[in-house]
mmCIF file of C-alpha atoms in Angstrom:
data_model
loop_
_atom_site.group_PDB
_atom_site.id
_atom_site.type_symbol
_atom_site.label_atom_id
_atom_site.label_comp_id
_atom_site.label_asym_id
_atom_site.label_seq_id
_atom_site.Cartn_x
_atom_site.Cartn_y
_atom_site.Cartn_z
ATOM 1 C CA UNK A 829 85.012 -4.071 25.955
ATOM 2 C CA UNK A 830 85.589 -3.126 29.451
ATOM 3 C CA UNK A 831 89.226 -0.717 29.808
ATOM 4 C CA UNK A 832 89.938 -0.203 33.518
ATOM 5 C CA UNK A 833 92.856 0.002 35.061
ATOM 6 C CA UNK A 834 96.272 1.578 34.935
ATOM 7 C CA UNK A 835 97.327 4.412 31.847
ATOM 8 C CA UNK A 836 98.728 1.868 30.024
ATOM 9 C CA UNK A 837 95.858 -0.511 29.686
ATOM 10 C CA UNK A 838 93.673 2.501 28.959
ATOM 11 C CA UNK A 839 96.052 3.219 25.973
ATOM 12 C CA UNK A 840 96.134 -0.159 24.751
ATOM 13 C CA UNK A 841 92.069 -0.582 24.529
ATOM 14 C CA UNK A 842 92.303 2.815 22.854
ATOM 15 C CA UNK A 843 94.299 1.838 20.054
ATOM 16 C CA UNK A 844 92.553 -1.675 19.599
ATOM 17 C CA UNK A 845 89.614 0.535 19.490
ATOM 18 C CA UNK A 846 91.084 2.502 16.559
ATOM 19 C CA UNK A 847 92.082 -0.353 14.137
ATOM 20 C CA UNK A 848 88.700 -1.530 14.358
ATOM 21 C CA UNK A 849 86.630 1.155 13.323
ATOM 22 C CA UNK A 850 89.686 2.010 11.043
ATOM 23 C CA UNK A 851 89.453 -1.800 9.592
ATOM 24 C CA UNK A 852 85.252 -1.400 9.013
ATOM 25 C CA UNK A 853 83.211 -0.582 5.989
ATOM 26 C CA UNK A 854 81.622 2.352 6.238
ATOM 27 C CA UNK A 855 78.300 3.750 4.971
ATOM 28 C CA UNK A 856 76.906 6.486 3.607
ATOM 29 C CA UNK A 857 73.759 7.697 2.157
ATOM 30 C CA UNK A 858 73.527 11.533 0.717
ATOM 31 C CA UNK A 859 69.655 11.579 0.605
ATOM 32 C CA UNK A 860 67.991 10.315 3.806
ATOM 33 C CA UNK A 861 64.470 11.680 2.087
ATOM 34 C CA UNK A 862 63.339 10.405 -1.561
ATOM 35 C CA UNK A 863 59.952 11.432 -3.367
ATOM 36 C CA UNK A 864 59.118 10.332 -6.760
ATOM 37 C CA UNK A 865 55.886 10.193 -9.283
ATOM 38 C CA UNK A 866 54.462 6.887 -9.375
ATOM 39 C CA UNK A 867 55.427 5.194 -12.736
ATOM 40 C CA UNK A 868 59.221 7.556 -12.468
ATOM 41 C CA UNK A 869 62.401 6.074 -11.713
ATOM 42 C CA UNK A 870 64.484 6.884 -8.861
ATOM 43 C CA UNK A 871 68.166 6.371 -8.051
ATOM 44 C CA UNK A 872 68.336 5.326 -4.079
ATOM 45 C CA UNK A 873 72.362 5.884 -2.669
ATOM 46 C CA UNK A 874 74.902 4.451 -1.090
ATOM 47 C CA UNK A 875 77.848 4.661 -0.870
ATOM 48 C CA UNK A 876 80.815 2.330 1.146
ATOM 49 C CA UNK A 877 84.551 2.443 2.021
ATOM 50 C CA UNK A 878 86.683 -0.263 1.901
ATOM 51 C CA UNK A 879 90.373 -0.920 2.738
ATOM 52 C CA UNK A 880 90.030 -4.792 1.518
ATOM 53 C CA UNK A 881 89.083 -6.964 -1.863
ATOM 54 C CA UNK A 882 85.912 -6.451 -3.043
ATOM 55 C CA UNK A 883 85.969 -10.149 -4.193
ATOM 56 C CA UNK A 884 83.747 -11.132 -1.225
ATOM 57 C CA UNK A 885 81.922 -8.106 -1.209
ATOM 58 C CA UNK A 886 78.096 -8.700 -0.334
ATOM 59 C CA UNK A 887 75.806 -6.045 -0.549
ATOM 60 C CA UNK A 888 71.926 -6.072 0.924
ATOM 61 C CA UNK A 889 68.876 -4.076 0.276
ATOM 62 C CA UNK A 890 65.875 -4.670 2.162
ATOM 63 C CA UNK A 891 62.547 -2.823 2.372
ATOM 64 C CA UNK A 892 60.157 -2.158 5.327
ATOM 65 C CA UNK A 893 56.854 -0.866 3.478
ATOM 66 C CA UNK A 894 55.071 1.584 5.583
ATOM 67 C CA UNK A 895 51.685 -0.702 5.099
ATOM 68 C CA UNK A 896 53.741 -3.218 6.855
ATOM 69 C CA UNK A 897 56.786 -1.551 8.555
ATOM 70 C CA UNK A 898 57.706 -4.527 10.762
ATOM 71 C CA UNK A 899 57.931 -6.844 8.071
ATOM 72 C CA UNK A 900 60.965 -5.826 5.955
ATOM 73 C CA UNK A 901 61.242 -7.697 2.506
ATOM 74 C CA UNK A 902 64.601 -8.439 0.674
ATOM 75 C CA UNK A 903 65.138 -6.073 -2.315
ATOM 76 C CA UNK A 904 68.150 -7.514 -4.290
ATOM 77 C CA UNK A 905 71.231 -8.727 -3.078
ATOM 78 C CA UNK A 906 75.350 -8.788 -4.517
ATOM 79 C CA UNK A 907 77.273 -11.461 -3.421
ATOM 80 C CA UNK A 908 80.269 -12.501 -4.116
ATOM 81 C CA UNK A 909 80.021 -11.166 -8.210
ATOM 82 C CA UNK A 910 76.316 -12.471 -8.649
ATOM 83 C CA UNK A 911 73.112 -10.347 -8.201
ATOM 84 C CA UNK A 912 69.851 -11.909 -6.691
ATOM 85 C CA UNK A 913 66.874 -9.799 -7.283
ATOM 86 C CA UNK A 914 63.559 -10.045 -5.527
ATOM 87 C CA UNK A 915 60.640 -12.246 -7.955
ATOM 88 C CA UNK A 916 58.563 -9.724 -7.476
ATOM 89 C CA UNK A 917 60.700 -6.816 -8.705
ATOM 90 C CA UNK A 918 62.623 -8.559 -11.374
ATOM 91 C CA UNK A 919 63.064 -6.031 -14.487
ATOM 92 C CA UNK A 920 62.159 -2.876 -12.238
ATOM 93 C CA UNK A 921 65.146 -2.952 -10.056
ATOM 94 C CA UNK A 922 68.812 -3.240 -10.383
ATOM 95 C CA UNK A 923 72.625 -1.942 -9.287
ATOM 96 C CA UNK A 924 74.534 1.213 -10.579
ATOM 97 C CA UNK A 925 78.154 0.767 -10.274
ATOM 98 C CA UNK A 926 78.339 -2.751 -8.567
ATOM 99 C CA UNK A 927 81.128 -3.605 -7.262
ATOM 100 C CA UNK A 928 82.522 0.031 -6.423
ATOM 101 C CA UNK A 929 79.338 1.555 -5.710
ATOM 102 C CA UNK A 930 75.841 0.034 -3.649
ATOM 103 C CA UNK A 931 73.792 2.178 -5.345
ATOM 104 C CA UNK A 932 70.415 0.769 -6.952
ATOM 105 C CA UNK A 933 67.745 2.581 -9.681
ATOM 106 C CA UNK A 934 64.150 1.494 -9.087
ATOM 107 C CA UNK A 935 62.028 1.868 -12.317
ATOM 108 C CA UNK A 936 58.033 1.801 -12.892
ATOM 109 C CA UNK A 937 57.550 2.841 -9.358
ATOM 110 C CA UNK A 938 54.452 2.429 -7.910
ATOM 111 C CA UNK A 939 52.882 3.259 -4.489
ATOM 112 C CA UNK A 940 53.606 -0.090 -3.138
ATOM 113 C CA UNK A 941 57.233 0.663 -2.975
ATOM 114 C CA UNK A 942 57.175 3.217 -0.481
ATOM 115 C CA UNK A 943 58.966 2.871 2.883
ATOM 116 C CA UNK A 944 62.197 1.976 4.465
ATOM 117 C CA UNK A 945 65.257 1.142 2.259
ATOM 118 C CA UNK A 946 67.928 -0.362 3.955
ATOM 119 C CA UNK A 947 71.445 -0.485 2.506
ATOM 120 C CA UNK A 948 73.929 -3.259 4.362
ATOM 121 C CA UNK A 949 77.353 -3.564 2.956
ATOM 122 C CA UNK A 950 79.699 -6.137 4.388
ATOM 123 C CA UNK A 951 83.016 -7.448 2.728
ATOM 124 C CA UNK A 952 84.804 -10.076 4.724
ATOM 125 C CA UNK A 953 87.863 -10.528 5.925
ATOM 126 C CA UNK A 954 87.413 -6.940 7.508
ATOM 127 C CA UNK A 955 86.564 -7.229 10.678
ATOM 128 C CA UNK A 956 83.412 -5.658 12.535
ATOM 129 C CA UNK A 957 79.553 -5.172 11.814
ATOM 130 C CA UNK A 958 78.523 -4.776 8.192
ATOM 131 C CA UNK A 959 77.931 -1.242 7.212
ATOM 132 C CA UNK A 960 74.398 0.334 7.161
ATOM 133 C CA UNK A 961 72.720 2.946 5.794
ATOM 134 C CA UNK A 962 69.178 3.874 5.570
ATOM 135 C CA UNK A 963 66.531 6.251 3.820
ATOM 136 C CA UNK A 964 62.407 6.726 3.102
ATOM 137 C CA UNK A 965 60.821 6.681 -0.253
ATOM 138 C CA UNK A 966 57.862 8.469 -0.797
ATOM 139 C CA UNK A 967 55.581 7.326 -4.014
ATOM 140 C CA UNK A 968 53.264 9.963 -5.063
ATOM 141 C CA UNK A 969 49.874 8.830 -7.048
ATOM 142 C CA UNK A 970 47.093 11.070 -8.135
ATOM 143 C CA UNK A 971 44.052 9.790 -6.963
ATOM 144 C CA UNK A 972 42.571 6.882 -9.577
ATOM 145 C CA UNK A 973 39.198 7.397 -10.699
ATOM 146 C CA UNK A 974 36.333 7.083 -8.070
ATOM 147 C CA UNK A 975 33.210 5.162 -8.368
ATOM 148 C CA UNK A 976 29.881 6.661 -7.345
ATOM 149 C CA UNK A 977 27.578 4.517 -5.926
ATOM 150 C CA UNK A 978 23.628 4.875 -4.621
ATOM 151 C CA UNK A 979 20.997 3.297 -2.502
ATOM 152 C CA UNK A 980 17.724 3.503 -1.379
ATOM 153 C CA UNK A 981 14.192 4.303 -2.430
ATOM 154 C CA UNK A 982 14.234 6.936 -4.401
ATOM 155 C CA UNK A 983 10.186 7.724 -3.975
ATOM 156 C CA UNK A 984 9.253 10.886 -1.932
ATOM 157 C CA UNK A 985 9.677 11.106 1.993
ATOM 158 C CA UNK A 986 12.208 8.274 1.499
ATOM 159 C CA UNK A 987 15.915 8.206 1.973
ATOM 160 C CA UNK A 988 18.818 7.707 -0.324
ATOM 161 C CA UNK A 989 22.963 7.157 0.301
ATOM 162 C CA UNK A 990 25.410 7.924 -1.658
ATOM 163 C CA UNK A 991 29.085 6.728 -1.436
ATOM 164 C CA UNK A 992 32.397 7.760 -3.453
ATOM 165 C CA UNK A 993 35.546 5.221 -3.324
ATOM 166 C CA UNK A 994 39.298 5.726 -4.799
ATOM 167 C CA UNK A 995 41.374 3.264 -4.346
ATOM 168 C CA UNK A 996 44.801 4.859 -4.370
ATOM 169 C CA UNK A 997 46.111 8.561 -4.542
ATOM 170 C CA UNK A 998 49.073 9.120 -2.329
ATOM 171 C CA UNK A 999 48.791 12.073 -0.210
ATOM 172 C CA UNK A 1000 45.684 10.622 0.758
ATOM 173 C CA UNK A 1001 43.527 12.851 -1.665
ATOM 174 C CA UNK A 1002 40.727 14.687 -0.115
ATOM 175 C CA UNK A 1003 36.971 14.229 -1.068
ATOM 176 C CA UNK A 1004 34.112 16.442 -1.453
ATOM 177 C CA UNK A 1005 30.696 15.691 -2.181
ATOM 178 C CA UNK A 1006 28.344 18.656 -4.226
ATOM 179 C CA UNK A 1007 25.156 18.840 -5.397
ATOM 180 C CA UNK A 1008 25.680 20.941 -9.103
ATOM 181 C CA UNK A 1009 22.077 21.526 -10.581
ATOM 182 C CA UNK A 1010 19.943 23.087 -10.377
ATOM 183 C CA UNK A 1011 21.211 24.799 -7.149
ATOM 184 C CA UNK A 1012 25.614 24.605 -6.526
ATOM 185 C CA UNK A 1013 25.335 22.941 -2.411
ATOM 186 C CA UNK A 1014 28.541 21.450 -0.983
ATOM 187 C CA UNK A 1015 27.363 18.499 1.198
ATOM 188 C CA UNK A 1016 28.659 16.833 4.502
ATOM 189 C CA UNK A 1017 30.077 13.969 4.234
ATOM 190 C CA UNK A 1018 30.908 10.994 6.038
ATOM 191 C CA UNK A 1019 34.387 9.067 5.921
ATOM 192 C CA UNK A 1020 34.619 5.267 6.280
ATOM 193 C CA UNK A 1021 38.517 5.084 6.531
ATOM 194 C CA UNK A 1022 40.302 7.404 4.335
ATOM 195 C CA UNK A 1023 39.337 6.330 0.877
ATOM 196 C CA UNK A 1024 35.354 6.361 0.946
ATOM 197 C CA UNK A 1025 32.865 8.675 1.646
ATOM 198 C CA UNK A 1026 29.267 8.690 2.177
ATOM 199 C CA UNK A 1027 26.229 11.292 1.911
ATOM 200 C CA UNK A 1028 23.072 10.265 3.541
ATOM 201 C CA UNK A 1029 19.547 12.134 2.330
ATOM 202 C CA UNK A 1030 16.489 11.489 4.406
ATOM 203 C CA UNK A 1031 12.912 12.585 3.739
ATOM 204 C CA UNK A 1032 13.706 13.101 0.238
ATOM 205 C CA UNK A 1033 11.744 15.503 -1.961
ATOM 206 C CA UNK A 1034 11.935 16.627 -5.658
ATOM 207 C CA UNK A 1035 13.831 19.234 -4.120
ATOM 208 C CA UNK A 1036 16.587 16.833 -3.957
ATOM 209 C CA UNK A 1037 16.647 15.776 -7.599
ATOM 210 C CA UNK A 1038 19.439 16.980 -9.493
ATOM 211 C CA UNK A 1039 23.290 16.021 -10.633
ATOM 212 C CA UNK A 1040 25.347 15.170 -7.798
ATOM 213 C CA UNK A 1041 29.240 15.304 -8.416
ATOM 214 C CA UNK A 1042 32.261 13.574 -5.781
ATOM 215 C CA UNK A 1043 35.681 15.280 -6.095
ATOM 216 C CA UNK A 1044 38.852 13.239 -5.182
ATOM 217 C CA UNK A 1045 42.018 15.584 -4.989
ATOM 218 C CA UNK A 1046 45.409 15.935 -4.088
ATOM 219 C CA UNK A 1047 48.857 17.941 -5.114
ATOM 220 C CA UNK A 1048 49.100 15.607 -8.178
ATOM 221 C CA UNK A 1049 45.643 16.197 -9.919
ATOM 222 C CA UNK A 1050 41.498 15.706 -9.138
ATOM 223 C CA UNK A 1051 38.918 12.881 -10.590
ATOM 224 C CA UNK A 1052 35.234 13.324 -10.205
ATOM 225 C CA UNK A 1053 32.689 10.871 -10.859
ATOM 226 C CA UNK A 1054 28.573 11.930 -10.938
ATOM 227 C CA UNK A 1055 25.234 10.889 -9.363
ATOM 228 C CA UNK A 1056 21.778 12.046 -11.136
ATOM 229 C CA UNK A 1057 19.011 11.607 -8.895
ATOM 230 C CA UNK A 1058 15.443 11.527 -10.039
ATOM 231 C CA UNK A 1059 12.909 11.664 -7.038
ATOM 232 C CA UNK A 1060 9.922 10.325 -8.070
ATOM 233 C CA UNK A 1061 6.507 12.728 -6.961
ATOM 234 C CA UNK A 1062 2.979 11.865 -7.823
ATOM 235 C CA UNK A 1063 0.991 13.974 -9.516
ATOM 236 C CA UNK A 1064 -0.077 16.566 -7.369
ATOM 237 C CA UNK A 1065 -4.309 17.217 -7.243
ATOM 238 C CA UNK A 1066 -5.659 21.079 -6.755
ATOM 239 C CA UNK A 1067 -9.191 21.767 -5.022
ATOM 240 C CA UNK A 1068 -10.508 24.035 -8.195
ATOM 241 C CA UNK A 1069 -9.859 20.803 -10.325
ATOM 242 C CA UNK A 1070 -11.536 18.141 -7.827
ATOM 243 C CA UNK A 1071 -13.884 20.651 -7.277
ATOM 244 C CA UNK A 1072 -14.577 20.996 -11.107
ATOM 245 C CA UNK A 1073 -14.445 17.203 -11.397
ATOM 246 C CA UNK A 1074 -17.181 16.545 -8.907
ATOM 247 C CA UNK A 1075 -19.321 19.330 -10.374
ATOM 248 C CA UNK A 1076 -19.398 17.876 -13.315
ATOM 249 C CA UNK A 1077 -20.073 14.296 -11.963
ATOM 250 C CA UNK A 1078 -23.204 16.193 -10.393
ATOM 251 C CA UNK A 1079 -24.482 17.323 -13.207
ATOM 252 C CA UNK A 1080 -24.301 14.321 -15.530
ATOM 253 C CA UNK A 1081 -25.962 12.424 -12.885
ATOM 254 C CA UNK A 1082 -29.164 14.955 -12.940
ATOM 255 C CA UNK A 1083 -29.200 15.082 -16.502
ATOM 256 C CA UNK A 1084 -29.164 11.182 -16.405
ATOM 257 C CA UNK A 1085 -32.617 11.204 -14.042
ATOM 258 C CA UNK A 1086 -33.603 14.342 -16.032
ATOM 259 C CA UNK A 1087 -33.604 11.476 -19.293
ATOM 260 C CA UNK A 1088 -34.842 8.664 -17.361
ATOM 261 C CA UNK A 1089 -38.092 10.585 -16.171
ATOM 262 C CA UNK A 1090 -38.460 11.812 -19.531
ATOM 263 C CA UNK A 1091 -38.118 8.454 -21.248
ATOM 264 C CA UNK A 1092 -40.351 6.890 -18.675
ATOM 265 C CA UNK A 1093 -43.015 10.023 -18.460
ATOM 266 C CA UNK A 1094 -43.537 9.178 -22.405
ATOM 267 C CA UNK A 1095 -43.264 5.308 -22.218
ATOM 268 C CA UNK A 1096 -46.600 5.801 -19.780
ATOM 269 C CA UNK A 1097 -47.875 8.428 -22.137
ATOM 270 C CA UNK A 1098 -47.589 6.054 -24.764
ATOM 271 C CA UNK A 1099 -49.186 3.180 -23.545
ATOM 272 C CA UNK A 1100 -51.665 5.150 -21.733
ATOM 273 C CA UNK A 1101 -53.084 6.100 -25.474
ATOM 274 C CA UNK A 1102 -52.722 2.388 -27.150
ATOM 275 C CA UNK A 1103 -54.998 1.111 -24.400
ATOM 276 C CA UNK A 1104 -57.337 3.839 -25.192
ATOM 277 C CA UNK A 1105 -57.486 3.482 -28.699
ATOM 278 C CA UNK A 1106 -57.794 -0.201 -27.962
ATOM 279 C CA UNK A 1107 -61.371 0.777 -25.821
ATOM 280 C CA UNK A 1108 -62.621 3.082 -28.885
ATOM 281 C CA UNK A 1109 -61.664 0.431 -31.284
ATOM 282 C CA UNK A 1110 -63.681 -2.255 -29.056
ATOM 283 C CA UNK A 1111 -66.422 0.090 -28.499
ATOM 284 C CA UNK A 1112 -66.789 1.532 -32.212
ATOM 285 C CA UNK A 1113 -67.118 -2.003 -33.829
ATOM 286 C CA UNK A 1114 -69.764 -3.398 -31.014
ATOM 287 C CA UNK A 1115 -72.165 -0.237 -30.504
ATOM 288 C CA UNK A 1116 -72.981 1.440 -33.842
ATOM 289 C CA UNK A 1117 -74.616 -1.300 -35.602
ATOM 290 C CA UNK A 1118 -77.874 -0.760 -33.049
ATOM 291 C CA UNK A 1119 -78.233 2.690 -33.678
ATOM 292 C CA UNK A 1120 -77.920 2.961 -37.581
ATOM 293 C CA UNK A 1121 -80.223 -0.601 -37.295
ATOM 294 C CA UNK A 1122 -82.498 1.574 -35.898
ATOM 295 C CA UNK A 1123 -82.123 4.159 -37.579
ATOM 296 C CA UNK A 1124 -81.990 2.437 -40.958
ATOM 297 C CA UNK A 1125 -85.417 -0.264 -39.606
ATOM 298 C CA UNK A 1126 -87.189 3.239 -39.909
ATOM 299 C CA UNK A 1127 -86.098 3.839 -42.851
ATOM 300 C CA UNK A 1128 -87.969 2.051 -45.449
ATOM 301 C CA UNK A 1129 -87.625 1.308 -48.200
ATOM 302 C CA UNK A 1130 -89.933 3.344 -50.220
ATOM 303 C CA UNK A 1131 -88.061 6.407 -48.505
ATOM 304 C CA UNK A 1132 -84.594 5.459 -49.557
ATOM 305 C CA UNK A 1133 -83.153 8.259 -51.542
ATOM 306 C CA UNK A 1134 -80.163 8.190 -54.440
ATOM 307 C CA UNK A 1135 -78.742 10.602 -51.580
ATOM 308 C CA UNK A 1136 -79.756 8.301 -48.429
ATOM 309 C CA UNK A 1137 -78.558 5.152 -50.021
ATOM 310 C CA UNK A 1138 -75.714 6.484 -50.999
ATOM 311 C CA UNK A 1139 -74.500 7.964 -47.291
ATOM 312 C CA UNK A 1140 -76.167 4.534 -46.104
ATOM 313 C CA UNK A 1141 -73.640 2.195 -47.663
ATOM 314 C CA UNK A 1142 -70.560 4.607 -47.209
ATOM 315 C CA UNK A 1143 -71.062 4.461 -43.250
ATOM 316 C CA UNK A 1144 -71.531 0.773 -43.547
ATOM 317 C CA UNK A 1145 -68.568 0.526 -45.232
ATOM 318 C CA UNK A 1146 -66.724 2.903 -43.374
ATOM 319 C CA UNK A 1147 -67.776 0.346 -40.547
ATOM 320 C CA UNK A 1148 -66.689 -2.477 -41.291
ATOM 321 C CA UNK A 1149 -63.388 -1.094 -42.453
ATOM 322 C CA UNK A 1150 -62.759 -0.261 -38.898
ATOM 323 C CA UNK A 1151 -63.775 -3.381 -37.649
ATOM 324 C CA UNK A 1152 -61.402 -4.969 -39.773
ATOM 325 C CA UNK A 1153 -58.387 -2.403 -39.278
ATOM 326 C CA UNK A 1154 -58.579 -2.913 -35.547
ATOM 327 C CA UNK A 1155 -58.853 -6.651 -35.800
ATOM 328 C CA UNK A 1156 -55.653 -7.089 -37.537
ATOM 329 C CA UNK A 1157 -54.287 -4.559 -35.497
ATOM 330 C CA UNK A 1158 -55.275 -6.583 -32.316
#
């Protein structure tokens, strides 16, 4: 409202001035800051003045989250004797005092319900704006329990990631990735936002296997969750026991030809001798009978000892006993 002119137009717009501001409700808050646990309640003030009825009194909360701070939400609202609450926070909020106070209590927090409150009181017929007041809630959360996850190929020279996610903790709670056994290593890490972080091994070795631990932490407590990593190594070879190994392959395989010549070096010996028994056989059974036919035509009768007779038929026997031995052995 524009006031130029002479004094007593100036004085006029003054005094107009007055019995508006004197005629509005006004609002105050006495904490402009608010922290809380998560799961606590809180009380969030305020407080109005009044000259008129409170029978149209309407009082507004409202909430701009700080996920979201240009999207403020309706909290619960008084008018005219009834109270509205929001569907989503019916049972965990409420008033404390209504009508002669705007003060609300907000149970079960969570971190959700941090941000903006703001507190509008109006009560018609007083004239100008509604009153307004206005104060931040801060929800604090230790972090929740992180998950450790891995992936890769755990076989050596290849290359393995780990990651560690929490999915709340307000402050933001601060992560650390260490390698406990057998050596105590803090590792660098990698952040993907402000809630995950990731270690990356290359070129692994069984130098790397061990227990790996994440550490979430802030003001309000610490949660850990663990990795055990088992490289995988083949069996590792040493010269002296190749060396022994082949040796000994060396020598089998000369004592195998040592056998086999021996084996085959009397095989040949053997048959060598059957065939020439065979001959002496063949020969013994065909030749003699000329000579002692000779030997016995001279012989005559008349001359025949007891003694010659006697040698006479063992030789013939012996003879023919041969003959007949080698025949069936033939």
């Amino acid at each position: 409202m524009g006031c130029t002119g002479g004094l007593l137009l100036w004085i006029a717009c003054l005094v107009t001035s007055l019995l508006k501001y004197a005629g509005a409700v006004k609002v105050s808050v006495r904490d402009w800051t608010l922290e809380v646990v998560q799961g606590d309640s809180v009380l969030l003030p305020c407080s109005f003045y009044t000259t008129g009825s409170l029978s149209r009194l309407n009082i507004i909360w409202t909430l701009a989250p700080l996920s979201d701070p240009g999207s403020p939400s309706q909290v619960i609202v008084y008018d005219h004797g009834q109270v509205i609450e929001d569907p989503a926070l019916i049972g965990r909020v409420g008033f404390v005092g209504v009508p002669w106070s705007a003060d609300i209590v907000l149970n079960s927090t969570r971190v959700s319900d941090s941000g903006t409150y703001r507190c509008m009181v109006n009560n018609p017929p007083e004239p100008g704006d509604p009153g307004i007041g206005e104060l931040s809630l801060h929800v604090l959360a230790p972090p929740s329990l992180p998950v450790c996850l891995w992936e890769g190929d755990m076989d050596v020279g290849g290359s393995v990631t780990m990651s560690c996610a929490v999915e709340e903790g307000e402050p933001v709670p601060e992560m650390r990735w260490d390698k406990m056994e057998p050596d105590p290593i803090s590792l660098p890490l990698s952040m993907e936002g402000t809630l995950k972080g990731m270690v990356g091994i290359i070129n692994i070795s069984a130098q790397n296997s061990g227990l790996y631990r994440c550490s979430v932490s802030n003001p309000l407590g610490t949660q850990n969750c663990y990795i055990n990593l088992s490289v995988y190594s083949p069996p590792e070879t040493s010269p002296g026991i190749l060396q022994g190994v082949l040796l000994t392959l060396s020598m089998a395989l000369v004592l195998l030809a040592l056998l086999a010549l021996v084996l085959w070096i009397h095989h040949s010996s053997r048959d060598r001798k059957w065939r020439e028994g065979e001959e002496e056989s063949y020969n013994e059974i065909r030749k003699p009978f000329p000579r002692d036919h000779a030997r016995f035509r001279d012989l005559g009768p008349d001359t025949w000892g007891p003694t010659e007779g006697a040698q006479c038929c063992r030789e013939v026997g012996g003879l023919f006993s041969s003959a007949i031995g080698h025949s069936f052995q033939s």
